[in-house]
Coordinates of C-alpha atoms in Angstrom, one line a residue:
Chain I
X10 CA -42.5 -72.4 87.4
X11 CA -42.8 -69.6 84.8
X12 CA -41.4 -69.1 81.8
X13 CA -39.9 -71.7 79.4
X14 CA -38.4 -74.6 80.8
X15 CA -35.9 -76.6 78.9
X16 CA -34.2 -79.8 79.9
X17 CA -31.6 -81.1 80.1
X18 CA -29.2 -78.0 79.8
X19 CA -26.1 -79.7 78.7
X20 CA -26.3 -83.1 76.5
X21 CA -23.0 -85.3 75.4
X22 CA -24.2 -88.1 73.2
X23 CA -22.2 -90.4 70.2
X24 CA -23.3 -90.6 67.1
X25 CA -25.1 -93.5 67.3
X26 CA -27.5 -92.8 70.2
X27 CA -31.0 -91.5 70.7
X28 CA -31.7 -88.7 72.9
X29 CA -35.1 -86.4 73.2
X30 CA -34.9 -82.4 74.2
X31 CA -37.7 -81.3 76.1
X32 CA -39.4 -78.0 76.4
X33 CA -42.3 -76.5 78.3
X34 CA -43.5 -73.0 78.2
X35 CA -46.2 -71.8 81.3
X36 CA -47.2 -68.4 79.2
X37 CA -50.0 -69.5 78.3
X38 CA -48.8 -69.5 74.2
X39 CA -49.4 -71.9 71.6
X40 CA -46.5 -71.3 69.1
X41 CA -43.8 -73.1 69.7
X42 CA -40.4 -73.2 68.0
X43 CA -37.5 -75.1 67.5
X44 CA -34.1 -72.8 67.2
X45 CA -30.4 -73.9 66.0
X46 CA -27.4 -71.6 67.3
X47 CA -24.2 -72.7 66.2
X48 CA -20.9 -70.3 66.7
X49 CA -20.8 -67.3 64.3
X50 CA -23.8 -67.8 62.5
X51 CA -27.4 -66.8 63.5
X52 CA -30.1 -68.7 65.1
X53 CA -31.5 -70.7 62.9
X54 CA -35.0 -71.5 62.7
X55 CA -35.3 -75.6 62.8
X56 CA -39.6 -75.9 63.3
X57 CA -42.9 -74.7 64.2
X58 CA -45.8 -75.7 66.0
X59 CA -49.1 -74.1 66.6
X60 CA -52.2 -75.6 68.2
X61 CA -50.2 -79.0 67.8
X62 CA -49.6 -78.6 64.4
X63 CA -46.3 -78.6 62.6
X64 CA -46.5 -75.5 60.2
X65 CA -43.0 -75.0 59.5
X66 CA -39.9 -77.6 58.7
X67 CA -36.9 -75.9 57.8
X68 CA -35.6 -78.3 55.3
X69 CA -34.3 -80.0 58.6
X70 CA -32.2 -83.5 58.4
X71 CA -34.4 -86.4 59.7
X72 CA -32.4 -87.7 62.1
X73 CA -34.2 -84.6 64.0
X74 CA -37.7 -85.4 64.8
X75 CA -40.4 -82.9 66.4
X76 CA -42.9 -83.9 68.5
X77 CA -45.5 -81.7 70.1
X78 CA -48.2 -83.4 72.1
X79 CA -50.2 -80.4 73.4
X80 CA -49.5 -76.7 73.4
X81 CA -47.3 -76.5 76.3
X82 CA -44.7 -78.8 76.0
X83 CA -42.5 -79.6 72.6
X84 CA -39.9 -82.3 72.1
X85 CA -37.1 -82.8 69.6
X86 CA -35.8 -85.8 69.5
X87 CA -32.3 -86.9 68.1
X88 CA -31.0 -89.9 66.2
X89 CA -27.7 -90.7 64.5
X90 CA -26.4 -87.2 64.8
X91 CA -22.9 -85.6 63.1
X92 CA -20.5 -84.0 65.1
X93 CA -21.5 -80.4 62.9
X94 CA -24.9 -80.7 65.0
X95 CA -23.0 -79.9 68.5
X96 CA -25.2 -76.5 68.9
X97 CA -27.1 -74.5 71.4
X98 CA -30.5 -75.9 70.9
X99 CA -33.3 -73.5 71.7
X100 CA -37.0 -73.6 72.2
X101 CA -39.3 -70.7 72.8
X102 CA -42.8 -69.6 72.5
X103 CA -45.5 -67.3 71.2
X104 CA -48.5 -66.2 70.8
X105 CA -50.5 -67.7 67.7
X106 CA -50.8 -66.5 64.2
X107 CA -49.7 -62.6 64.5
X108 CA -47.4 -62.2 62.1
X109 CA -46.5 -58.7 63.2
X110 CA -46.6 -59.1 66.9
X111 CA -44.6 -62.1 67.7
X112 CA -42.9 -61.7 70.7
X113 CA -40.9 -65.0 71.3
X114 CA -39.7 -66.7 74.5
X115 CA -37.0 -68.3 74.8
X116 CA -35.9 -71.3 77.1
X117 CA -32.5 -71.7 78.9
X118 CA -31.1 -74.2 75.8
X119 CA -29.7 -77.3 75.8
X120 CA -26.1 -77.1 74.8
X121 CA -25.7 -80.0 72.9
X122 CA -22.1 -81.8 71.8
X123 CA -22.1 -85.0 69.8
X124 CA -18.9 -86.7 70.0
Chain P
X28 CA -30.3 -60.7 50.2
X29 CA -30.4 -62.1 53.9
X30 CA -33.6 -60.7 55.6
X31 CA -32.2 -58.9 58.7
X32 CA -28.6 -57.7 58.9
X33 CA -26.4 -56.3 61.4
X34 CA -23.2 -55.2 60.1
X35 CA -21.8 -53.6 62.8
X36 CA -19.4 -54.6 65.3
X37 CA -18.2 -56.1 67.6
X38 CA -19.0 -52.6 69.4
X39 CA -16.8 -51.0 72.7
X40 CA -17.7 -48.6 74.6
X41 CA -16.6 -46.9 77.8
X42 CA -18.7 -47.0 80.7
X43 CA -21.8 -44.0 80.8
X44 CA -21.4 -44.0 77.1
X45 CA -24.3 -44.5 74.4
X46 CA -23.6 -47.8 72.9
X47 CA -26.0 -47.6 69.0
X48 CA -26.5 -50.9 67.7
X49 CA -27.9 -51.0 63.8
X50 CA -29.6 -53.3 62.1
X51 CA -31.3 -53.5 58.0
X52 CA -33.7 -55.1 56.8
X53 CA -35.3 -56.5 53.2
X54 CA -38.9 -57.0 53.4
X55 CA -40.2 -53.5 53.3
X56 CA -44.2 -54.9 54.3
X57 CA -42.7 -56.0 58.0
X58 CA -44.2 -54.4 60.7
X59 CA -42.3 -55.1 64.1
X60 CA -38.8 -55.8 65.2
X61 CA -37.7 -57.2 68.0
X62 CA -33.9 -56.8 69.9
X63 CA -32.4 -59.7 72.7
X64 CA -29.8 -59.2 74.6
X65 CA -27.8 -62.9 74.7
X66 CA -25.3 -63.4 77.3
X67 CA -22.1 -65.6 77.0
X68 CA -23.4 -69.2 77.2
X69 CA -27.0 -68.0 78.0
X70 CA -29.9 -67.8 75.8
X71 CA -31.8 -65.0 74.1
X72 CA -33.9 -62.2 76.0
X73 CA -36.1 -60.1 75.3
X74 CA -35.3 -56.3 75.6
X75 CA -37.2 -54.5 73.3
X76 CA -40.5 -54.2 71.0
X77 CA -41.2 -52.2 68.4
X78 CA -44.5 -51.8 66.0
X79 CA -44.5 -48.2 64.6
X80 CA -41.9 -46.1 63.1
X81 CA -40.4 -43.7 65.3
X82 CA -39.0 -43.8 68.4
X83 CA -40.0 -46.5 72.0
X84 CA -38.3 -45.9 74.9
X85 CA -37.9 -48.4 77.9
X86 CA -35.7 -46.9 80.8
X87 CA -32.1 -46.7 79.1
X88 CA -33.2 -48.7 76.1
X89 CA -34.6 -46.7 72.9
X90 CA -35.7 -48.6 69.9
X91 CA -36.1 -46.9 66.8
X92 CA -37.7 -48.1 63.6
X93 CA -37.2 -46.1 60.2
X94 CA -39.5 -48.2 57.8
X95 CA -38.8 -45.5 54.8
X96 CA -35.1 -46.5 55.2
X97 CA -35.7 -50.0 56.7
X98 CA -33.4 -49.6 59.1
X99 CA -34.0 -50.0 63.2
X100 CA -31.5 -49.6 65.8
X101 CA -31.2 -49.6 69.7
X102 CA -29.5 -47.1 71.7
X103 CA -28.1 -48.1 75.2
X104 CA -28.1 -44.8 77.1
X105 CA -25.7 -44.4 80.5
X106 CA -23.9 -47.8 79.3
X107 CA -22.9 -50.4 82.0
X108 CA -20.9 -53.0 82.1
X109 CA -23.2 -55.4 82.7
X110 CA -25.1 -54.7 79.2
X111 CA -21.6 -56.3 77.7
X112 CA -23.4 -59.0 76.0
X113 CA -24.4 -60.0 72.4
X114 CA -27.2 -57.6 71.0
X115 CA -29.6 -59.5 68.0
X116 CA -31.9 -58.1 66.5
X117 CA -35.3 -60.0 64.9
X118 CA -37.8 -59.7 62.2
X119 CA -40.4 -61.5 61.2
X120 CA -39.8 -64.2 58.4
X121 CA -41.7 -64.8 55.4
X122 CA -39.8 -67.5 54.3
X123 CA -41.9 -70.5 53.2
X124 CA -44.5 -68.3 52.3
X125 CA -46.0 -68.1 55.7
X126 CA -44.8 -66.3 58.7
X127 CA -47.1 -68.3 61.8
X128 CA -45.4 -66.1 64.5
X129 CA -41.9 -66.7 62.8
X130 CA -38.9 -64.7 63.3
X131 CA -35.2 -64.2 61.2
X132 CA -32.4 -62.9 63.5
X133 CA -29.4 -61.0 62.2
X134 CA -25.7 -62.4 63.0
X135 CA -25.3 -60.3 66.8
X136 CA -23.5 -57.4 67.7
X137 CA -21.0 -58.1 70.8
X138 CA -20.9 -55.1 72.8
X139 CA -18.0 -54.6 75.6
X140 CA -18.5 -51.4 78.0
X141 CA -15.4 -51.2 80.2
X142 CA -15.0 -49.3 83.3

């Protein structure tokens, strides 16, 4: 596998159940991000991750949860959600700490509805 | 002020056409941009990199960056229909106070080339 891997790709789950998004990225990168893309607005940056770390939370609700165990694979995981969180969930991935040369990677998504 | 804008669109052009594609941005210190090409119900790629004012050019893609102007845009050369797609263009964010690899996308440009 190459690339970044995200699973599952589609996701249907009521507003009171638990679900986890997965991501794994084989470039060899240790940023990872979270991305929100709803319809008509831009992506919206949900979380970062380098080396493990949470560096970034973008004033997120709680019921979304990050969870990075190592630099390869990130995991968001959902809990009580609202119908207004049905969005294309995206992860991707970067090299560290270049704040001009940040080439990001994205994964397939995980289109996500919440019924 | 948002931190990267794309006004434009949505854009049509015939086929074998230049398609331009615009984007602004605020933060006059950023130093690379980035433009993805995002297909209905796909998620983001990667088309382009720029780092330095001026011109890049990548087979029928050229980038240009204008920092004096803060402007950069993408020119689609010999347009197909197959480049119909959305067109987002990326900066790096400051927001927070740190950037750690992030990046701010404008709203899209939809571009249609028909035969």
């Amino acid at each position: 596998e190459t690339g970044v891997t995200q699973t599952p790709r589609h996701l249907v789950m009521g507003m009171t159940n638990k679900k986890s998004l997965k991501c794994e990225q084989h470039l060899g990168h240790n940023a990872m991000y979270w991305y929100k893309q709803s319809a008509k607005k831009p992506l919206e940056l949900m979380f970062v991750y380098s080396l493990e770390e949470r560096v970034e939370n973008n004033s997120v609700p709680s019921r979304f949860s990050p969870e990075c165990p190592n630099s390869s694979h990130l995991f968001l995981h959902l809990h009580t959600l609202q119908p207004e969180d049905s969005a294309l969930y995206l992860c991707a991935s970067s090299k560290k700490y270049r704040a001009d040369n940040t080439e990001a990677f994205f994964g397939q998504g995980t289109r996500l509805t919440v019924v | 002020q948002k931190e990267v804008e794309q006004n434009s669109g949505p854009l049509s052009v015939p086929e074998g056409a230049i398609a331009s594609l615009n984007c602004t941005y605020s933060d006059r210190g950023s130093q690379s941009f980035f433009w993805y090409r995002q297909y209905s119900g796909k998620s983001p790629e990667l088309i382009m990199s720029i780092y330095s004012n001026g011109d890049k050019e990548d087979g029928r893609f050229t980038a240009q960056l204008n920092k004096a102007s803060q402007y950069v845009s993408l020119l689609i050369r010999d347009s197909q229909p197959s480049d119909s797609a959305t067109y987002l263009c990326a900066g790096p964010s400051n927001a927070g106070g740190t950037s750690y690899g992030k990046l701010t996308f404008g709203q899209g440009t939809i571009l249609t080339v028909h035969p």
